[in-house]
Coordinates of C-alpha atoms and ligand atoms in Angstrom, one line a residue:
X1 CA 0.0 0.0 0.0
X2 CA 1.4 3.7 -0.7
X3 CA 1.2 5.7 2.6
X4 CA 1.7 9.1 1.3
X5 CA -2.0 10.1 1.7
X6 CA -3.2 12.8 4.1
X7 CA -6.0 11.0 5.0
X8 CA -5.3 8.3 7.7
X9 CA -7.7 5.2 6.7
X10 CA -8.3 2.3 8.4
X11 CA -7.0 -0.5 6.7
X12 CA -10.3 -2.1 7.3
X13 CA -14.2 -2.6 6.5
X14 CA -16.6 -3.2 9.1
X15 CA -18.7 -6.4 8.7
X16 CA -20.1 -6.4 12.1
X17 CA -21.3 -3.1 13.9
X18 CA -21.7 -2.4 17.6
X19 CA -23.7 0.5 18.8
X20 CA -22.2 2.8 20.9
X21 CA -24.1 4.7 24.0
X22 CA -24.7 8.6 23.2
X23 CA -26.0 10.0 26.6
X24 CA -26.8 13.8 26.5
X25 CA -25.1 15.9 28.8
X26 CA -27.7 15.8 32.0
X27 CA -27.3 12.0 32.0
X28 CA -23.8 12.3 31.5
X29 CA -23.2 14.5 35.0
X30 CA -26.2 12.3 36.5
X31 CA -23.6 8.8 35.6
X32 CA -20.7 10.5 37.6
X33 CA -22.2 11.6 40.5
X34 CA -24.0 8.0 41.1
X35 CA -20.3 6.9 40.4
X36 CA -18.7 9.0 43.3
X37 CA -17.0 11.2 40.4
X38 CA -14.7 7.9 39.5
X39 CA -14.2 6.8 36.1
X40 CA -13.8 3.1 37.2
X41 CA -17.3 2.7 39.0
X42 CA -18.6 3.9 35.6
X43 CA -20.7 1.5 34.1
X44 CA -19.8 0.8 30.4
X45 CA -23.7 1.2 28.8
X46 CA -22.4 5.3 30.1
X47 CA -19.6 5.4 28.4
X48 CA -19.4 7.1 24.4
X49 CA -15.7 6.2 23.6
X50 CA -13.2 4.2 26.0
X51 CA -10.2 4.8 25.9
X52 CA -9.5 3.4 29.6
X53 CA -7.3 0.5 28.2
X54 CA -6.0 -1.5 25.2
X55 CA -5.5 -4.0 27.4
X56 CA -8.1 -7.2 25.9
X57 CA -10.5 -4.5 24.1
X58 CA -9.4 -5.2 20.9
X59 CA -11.9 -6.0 17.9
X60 CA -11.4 -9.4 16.4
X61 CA -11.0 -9.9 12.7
X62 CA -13.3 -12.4 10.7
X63 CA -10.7 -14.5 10.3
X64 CA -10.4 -14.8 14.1
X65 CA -14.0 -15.4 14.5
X66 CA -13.7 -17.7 12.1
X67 CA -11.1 -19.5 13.5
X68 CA -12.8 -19.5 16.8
X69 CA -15.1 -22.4 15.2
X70 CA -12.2 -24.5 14.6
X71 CA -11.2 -25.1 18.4
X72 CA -10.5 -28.1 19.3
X73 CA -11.6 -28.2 22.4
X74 CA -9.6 -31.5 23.4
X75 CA -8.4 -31.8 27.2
X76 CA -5.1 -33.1 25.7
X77 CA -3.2 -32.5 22.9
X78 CA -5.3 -30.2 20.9
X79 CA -5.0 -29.7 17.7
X80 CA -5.7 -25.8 18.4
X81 CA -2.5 -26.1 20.3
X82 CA -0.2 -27.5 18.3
X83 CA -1.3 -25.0 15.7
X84 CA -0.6 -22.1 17.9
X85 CA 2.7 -23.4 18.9
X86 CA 3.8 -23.8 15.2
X87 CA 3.5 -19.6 15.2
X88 CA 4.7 -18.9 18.2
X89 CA 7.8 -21.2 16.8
X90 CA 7.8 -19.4 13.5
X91 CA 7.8 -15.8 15.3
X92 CA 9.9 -16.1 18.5
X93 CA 12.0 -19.7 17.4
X94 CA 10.9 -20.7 21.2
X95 CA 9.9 -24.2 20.3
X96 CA 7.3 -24.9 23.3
X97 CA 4.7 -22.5 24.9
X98 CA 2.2 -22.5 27.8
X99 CA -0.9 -21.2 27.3
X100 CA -2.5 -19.0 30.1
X101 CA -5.3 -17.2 31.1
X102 CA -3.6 -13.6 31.1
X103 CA -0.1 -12.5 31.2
X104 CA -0.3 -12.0 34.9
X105 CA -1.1 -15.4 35.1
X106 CA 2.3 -16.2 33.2
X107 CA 3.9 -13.8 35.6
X108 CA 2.8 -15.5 38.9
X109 CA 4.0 -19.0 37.1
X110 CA 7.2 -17.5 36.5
X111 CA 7.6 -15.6 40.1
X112 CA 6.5 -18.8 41.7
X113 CA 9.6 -21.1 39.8
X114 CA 12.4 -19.0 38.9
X115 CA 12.6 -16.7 41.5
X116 CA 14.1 -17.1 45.3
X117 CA 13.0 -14.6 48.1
X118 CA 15.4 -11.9 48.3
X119 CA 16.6 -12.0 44.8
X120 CA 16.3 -9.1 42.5
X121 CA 14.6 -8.4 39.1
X122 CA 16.0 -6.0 36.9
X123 CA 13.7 -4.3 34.2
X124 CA 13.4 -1.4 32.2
X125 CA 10.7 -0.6 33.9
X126 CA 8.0 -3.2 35.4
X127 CA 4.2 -3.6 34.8
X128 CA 2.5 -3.2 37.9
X129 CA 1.4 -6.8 38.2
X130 CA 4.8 -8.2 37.2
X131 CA 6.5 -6.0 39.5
X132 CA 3.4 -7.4 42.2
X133 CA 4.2 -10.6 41.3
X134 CA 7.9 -10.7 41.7
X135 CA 7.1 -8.8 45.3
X136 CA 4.3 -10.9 46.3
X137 CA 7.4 -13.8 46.5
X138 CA 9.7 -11.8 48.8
X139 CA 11.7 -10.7 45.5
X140 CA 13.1 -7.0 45.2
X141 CA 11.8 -5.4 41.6
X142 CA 14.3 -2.8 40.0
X143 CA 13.5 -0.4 37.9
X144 CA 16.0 1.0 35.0
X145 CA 15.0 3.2 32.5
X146 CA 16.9 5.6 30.5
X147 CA 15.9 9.3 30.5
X148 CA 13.1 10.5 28.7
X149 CA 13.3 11.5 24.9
X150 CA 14.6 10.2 21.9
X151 CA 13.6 7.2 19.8
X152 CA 14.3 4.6 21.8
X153 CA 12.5 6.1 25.1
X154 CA 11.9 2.5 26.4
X155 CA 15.2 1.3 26.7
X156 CA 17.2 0.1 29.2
X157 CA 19.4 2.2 31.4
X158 CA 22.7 0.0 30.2
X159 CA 25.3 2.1 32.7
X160 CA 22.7 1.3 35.9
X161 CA 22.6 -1.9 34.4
X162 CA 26.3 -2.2 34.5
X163 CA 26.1 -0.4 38.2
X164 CA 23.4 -3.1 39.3
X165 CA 25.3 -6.4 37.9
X166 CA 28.2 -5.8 39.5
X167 CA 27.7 -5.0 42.7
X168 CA 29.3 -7.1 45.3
X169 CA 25.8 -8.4 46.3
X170 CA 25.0 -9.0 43.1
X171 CA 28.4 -11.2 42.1
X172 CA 28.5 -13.3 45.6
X173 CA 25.4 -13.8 46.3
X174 CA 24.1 -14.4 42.7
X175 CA 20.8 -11.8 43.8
X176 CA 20.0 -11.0 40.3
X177 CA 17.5 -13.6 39.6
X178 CA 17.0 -12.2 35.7
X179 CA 17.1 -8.9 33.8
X180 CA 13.4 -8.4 32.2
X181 CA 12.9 -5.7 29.4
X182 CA 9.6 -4.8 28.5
X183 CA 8.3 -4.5 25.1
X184 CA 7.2 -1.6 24.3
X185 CA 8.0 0.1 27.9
X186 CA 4.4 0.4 29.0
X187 CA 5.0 2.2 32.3
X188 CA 7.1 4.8 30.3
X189 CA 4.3 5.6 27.7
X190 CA 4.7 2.7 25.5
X191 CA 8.1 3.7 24.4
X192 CA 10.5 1.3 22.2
X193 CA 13.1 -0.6 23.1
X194 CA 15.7 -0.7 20.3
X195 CA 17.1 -3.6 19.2
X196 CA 21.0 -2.2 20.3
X197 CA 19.5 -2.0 23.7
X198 CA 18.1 -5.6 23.4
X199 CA 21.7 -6.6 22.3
X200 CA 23.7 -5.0 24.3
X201 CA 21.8 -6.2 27.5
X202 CA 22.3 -9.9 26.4
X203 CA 25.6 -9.1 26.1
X204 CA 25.8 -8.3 30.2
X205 CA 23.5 -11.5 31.0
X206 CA 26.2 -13.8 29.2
X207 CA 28.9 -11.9 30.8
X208 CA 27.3 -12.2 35.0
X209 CA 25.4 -15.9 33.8
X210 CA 22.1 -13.9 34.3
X211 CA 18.6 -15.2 32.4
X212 CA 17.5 -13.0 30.4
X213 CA 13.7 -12.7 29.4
X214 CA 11.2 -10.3 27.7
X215 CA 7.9 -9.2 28.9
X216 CA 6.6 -9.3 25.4
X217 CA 3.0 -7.8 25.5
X218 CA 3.9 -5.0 22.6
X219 CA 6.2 -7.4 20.6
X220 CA 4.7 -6.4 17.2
X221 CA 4.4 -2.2 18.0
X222 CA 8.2 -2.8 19.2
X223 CA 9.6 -4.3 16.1
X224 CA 7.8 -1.6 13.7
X225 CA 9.3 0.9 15.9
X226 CA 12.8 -0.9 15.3
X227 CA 11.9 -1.0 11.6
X228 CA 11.0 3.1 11.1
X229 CA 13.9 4.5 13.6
X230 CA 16.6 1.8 14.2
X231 CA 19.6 2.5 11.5
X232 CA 20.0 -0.9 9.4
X233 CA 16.5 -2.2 9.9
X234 CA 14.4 -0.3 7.5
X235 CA 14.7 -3.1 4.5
X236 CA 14.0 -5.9 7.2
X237 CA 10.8 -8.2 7.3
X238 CA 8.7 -7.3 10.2
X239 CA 8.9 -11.2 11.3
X240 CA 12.1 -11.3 10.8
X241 CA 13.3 -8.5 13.5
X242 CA 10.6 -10.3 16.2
X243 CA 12.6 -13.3 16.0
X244 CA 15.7 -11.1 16.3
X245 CA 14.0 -9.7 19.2
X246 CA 13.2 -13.1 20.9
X247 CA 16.5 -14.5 20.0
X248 CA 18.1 -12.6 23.3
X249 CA 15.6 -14.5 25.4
X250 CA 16.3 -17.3 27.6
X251 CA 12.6 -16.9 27.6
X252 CA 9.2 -14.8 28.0
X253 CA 5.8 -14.1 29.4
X254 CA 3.7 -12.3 27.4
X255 CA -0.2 -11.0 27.3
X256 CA -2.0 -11.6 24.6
X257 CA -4.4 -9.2 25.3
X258 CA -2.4 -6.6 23.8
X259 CA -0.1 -7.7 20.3
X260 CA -2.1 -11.2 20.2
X261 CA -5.1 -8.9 19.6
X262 CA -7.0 -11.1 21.6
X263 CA -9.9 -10.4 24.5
X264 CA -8.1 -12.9 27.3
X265 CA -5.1 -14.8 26.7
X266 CA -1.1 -14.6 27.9
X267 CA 1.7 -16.8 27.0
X268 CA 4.8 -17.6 28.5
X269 CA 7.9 -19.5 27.2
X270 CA 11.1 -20.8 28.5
X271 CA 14.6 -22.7 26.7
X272 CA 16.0 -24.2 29.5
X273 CA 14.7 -28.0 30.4
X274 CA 14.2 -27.9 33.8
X275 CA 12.9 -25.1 33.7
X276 CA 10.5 -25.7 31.9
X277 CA 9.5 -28.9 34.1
X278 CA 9.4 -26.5 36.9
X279 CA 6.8 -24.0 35.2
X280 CA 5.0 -27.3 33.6
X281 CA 4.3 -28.3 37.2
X282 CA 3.3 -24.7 38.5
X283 CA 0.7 -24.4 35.3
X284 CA -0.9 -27.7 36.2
X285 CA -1.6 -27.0 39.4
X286 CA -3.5 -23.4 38.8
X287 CA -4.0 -22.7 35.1
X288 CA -4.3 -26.1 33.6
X289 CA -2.9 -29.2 31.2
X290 CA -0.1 -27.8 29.3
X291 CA -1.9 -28.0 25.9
X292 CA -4.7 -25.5 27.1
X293 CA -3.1 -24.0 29.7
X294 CA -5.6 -21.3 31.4
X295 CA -7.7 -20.7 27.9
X296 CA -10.5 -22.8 25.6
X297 CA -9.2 -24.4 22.4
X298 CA -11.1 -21.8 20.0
X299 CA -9.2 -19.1 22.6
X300 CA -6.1 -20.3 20.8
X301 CA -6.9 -20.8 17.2
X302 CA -8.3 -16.3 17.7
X303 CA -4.5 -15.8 19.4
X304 CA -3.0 -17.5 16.6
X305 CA -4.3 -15.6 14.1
X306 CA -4.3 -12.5 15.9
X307 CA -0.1 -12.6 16.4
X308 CA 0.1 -13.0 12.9
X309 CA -2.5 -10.0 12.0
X310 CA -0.6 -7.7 14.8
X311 CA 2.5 -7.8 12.4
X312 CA 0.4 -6.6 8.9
X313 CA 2.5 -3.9 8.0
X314 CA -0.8 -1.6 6.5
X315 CA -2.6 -2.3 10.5
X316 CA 1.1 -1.1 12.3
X317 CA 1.5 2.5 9.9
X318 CA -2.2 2.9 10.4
X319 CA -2.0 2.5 14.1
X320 CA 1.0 4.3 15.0
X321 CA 0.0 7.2 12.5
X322 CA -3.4 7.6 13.9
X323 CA -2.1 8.3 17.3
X324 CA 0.7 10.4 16.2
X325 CA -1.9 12.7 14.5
X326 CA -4.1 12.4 17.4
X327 CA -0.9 13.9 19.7
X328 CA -0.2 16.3 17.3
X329 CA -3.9 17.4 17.0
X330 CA -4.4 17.9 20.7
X331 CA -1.4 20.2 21.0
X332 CA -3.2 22.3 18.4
X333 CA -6.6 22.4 20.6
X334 CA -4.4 23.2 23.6
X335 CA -3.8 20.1 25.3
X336 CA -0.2 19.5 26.2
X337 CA 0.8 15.7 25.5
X338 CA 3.9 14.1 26.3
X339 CA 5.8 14.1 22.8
X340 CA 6.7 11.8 21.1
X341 CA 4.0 9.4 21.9
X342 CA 4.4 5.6 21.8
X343 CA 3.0 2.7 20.3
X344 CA -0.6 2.3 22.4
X345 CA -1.7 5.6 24.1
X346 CA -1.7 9.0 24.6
X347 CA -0.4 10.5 27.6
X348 CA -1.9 14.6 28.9
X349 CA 0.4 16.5 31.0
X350 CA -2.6 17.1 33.5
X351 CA -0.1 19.4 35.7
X352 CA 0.3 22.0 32.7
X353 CA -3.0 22.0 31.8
X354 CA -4.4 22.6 35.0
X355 CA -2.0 24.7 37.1
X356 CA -4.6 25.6 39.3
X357 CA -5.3 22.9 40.6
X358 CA -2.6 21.2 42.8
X359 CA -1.7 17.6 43.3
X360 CA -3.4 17.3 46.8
X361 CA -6.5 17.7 44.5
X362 CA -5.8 15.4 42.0
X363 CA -5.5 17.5 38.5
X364 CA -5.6 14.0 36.6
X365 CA -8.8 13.6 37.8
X366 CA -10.5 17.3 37.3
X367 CA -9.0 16.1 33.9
X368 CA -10.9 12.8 33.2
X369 CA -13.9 14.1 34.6
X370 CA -14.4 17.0 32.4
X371 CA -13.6 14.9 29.6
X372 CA -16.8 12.6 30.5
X373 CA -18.5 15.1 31.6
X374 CA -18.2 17.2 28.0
X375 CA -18.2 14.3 25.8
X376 CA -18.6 11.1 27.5
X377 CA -14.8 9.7 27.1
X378 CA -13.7 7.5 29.5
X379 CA -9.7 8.5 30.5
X380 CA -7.2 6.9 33.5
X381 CA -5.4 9.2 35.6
X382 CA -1.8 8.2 36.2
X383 CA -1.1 11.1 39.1
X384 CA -1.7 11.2 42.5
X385 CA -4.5 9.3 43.0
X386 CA -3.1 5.9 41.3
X387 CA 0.1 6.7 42.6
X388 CA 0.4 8.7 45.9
X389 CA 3.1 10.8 45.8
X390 CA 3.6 10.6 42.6
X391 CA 6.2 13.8 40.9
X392 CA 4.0 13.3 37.6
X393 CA -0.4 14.2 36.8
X394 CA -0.8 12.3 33.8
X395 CA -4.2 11.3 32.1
X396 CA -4.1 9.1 29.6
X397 CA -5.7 7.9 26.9
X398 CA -5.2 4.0 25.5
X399 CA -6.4 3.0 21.7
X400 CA -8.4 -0.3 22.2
X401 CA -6.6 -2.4 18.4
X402 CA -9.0 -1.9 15.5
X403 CA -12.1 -0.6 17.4
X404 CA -12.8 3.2 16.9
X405 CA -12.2 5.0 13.5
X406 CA -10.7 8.4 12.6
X407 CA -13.8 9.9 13.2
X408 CA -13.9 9.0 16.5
X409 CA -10.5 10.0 17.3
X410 CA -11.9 14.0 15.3
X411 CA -14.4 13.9 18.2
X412 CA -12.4 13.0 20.6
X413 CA -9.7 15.7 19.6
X414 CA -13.1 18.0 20.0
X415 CA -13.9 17.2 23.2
X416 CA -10.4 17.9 24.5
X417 CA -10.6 20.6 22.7
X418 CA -13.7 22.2 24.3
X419 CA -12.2 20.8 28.0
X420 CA -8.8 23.0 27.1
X421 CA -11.0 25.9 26.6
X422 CA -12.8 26.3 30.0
X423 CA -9.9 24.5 31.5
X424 CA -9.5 27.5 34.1
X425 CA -12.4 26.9 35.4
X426 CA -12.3 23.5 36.3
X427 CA -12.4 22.2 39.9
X428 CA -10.4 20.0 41.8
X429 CA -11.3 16.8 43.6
X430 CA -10.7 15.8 46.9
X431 CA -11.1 11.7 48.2
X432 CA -14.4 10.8 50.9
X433 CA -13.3 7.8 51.4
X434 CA -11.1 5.2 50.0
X435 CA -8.8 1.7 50.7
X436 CA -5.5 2.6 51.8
X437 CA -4.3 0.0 48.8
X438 CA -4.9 0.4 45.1
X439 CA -7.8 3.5 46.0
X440 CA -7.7 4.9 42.6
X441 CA -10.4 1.8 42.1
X442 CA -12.8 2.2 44.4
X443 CA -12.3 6.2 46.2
X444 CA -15.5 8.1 46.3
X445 CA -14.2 11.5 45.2
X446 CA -16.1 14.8 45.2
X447 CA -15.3 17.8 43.7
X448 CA -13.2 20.3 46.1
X449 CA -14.6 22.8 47.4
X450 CA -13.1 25.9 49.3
X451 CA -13.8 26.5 53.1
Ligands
PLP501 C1 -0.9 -5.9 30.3 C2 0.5 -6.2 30.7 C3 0.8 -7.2 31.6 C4 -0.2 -8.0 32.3 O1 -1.0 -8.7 31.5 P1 -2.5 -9.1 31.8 O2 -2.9 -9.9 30.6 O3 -3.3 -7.8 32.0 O4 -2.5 -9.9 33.0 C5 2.2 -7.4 31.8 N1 3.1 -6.6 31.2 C6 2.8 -5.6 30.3 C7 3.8 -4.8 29.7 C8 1.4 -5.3 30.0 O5 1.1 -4.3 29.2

């Protein structure tokens, strides 16, 4: 296809259509207040456009649904799962996979064999439930990033690395249990991690006899990243840097909610034998028999499919172009967003856009609120109220794979638009009442007002 067209199209037709809930303003501010002014107690039917995650709200191609009625739904060696193994072989080279029920689920598998109490991860930067999982066995997750900016945003902080590896600690006692790197970097804004970085990080595992693996949820918006920016890969087949990518792993966890473009799935894979055993063992007893793992047969004929659709060159341009322009569109309505964006989402500076309204009273969330309020888009806040303390009041917006058009992003870019406008005049929020653990959930926020 020639991309040098204005006009962003989706390289798609819609067979199937599902109706989306327009609520008029009155019902809109009637929704949040029954919802203690929190996005999450929102129930879908009041929602217009969600862009609360990409995590598992993907749309599904025909060829997936299609696929779906060719599940074998055997207890044992399905055929479904032989045939999903033969891609995962073809794209990552790892010759045997376990099915699970989410990439957490992978997570916990892998926390629960691999790791000792008091060892440390290191990781670009962790997920929250990989970094939850490693913690929720005693284990110490370490977070190195690089610096913001710059093509490769996601990488791997290799000096820190350095630092990290060769601590006396780290030599005697053997306390680095692996080195992780996320692809994309999620917690960074779904940044890229170039293949260099990849390289030059195997490079320290052989040198310290540290495992290496990859938390692979982004695997496919990764290696187009690698194949626009990264000098030397520009003529390369998209498969063939993925299994470039992989080749640095001693093994993986990945969900499939994300790149396998997929509504429940995860994956996880591992080279060394006993390993293996171990992890075997650990998915029996929780997720269940190897060649099913925590999913239904027809689960892996869509996943199958849906690795190889993630990598269609046409579906990557279209994707990472449509939120470029949708970045670059908001900063002309007035919205500041964290430039450049990454492969999934887009992230408002909440703090610059509402510098009346201080931390204490949560300008991420005077953010998401308007933007409901005006237009009936569902935001996240990643500030204060996710993470208390936090130096950063982000909102951000995630593109579920396939499932809103242009014009949807034009309104959106409206709505944002009209929020920037009376922006000034916004209020804060301050919490009722709330968990002292993961609040941002289930608070009951009202809007703050002065005494
Ligand atoms: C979503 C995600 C996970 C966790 O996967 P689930 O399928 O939600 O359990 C782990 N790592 C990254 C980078 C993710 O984006």
């Amino acid at each position: 296809m020639s991309w040098d067209f204005q006009t962003i199209i989706e390289p798609f037709r819609i067979k199937s259509v599902e109706a989306i809930p327009i609520l008029s303003r009155t019902e809109r501010e009637v929704a949040l207040e029954a919802a203690a002014h929190n996005l999450f107690k929102l129930p879908a039917a009041a929602v217009t456009i969600d862009l609360l995650t990409d995590s598992g709200t993907g749309a599904m191609s025909s060829a997936q649904w299609a696929a779906l009625m060719t599940g074998d739904e055997s207890y044992a060696g399905s055929n479904s799962y032989f045939a999903l193994q033969k891609v995962v072989e073809r794209l990552t080279g790892f010759t045997d996979v376990f099915p699970c029920h989410q990439g957490r689920a992978a997570e916990r598998i892998l926390s629960r064999t691999v790791i000792e109490p008091g060892q440390i991860i290191l990781n670009n930067t962790h997920f929250d439930t990989t970094r939850a999982n490693f913690e929720a066995v005693g284990a110490e997750a370490v977070d190195l990033p690089v610096p913001p900016g710059g093509d490769f945003a996601g990488n791997m902080d290799l000096d820190a690395l350095d630092a990290a590896l060769t601590t006396d600690a780290g030599r005697a006692a053997r306390r680095v249990a692996m080195v992780m790197v996320t692809i994309t970097n999620n917690a960074v804004g779904g940044q890229p991690v170039s293949m260099a970085n990849l390289r030059a990080v195997r490079q320290r595992c052989d040198d310290f006899g540290v495992p290496l693996y990859l938390d692979a949820a982004r695997f496919a918006e990764n290696a187009w990243f690698i194949k626009q920016r990264e000098p030397g890969f520009g003529d390369v087949a998209l498969e063939d840097i993925v299994r470039q990518m992989f080749a640095v792993a001693d093994g993986f966890t990945m969900s499939a909610k994300k790149d396998g473009i997929v509504n429940i799935g995860g994956l996880l894979a591992v080279r060394d034998p006993e390993w293996h055993q171990a992890m075997k063992n650990e998915l029996i007893l929780t997720e269940g028999f190897p060649t099913y793992g925590g999913l239904a047969g027809r689960d892996l004929e869509a996943l199958s499919v849906g690795l190889l659709e993630a990598l269609d060159e046409d579906y990557l341009h279209y994707r990472t172009r449509s939120i470029a322009y949708f970045s670059e569109r908001l900063i002309e309505v007035g919205v500041p967003v964290i430039m450049p964006p990454g492969g999934h989402a887009v992230y408002i500076d909440a703090k610059k856009m509402l510098p009346h309204i201080p931390p204490e009273q949560f300008p991420g969330v005077a953010l998401i609120n308007a933007l409901y309020i005006e237009g009936g888009v569902r935001a996240v806040e990643l500030g204060s109220l996710m993470f208390p303390g936090s130096p950063r009041e982000l909102v951000r917006m995630a593109m579920p794979r396939r499932v809103y058009t242009q014009a949807h992003v034009d309104y959106v870019i409206e709505v944002a638009g009209r929020v920037a406008k009376r922006a000034a005049a916004l209020p804060g929020y301050e919490i009722v009442k709330a968990p002292a653990a993961l609040r941002h959930f289930s608070a009951v926020l009202a809007p703050h007002r002065e005494i």
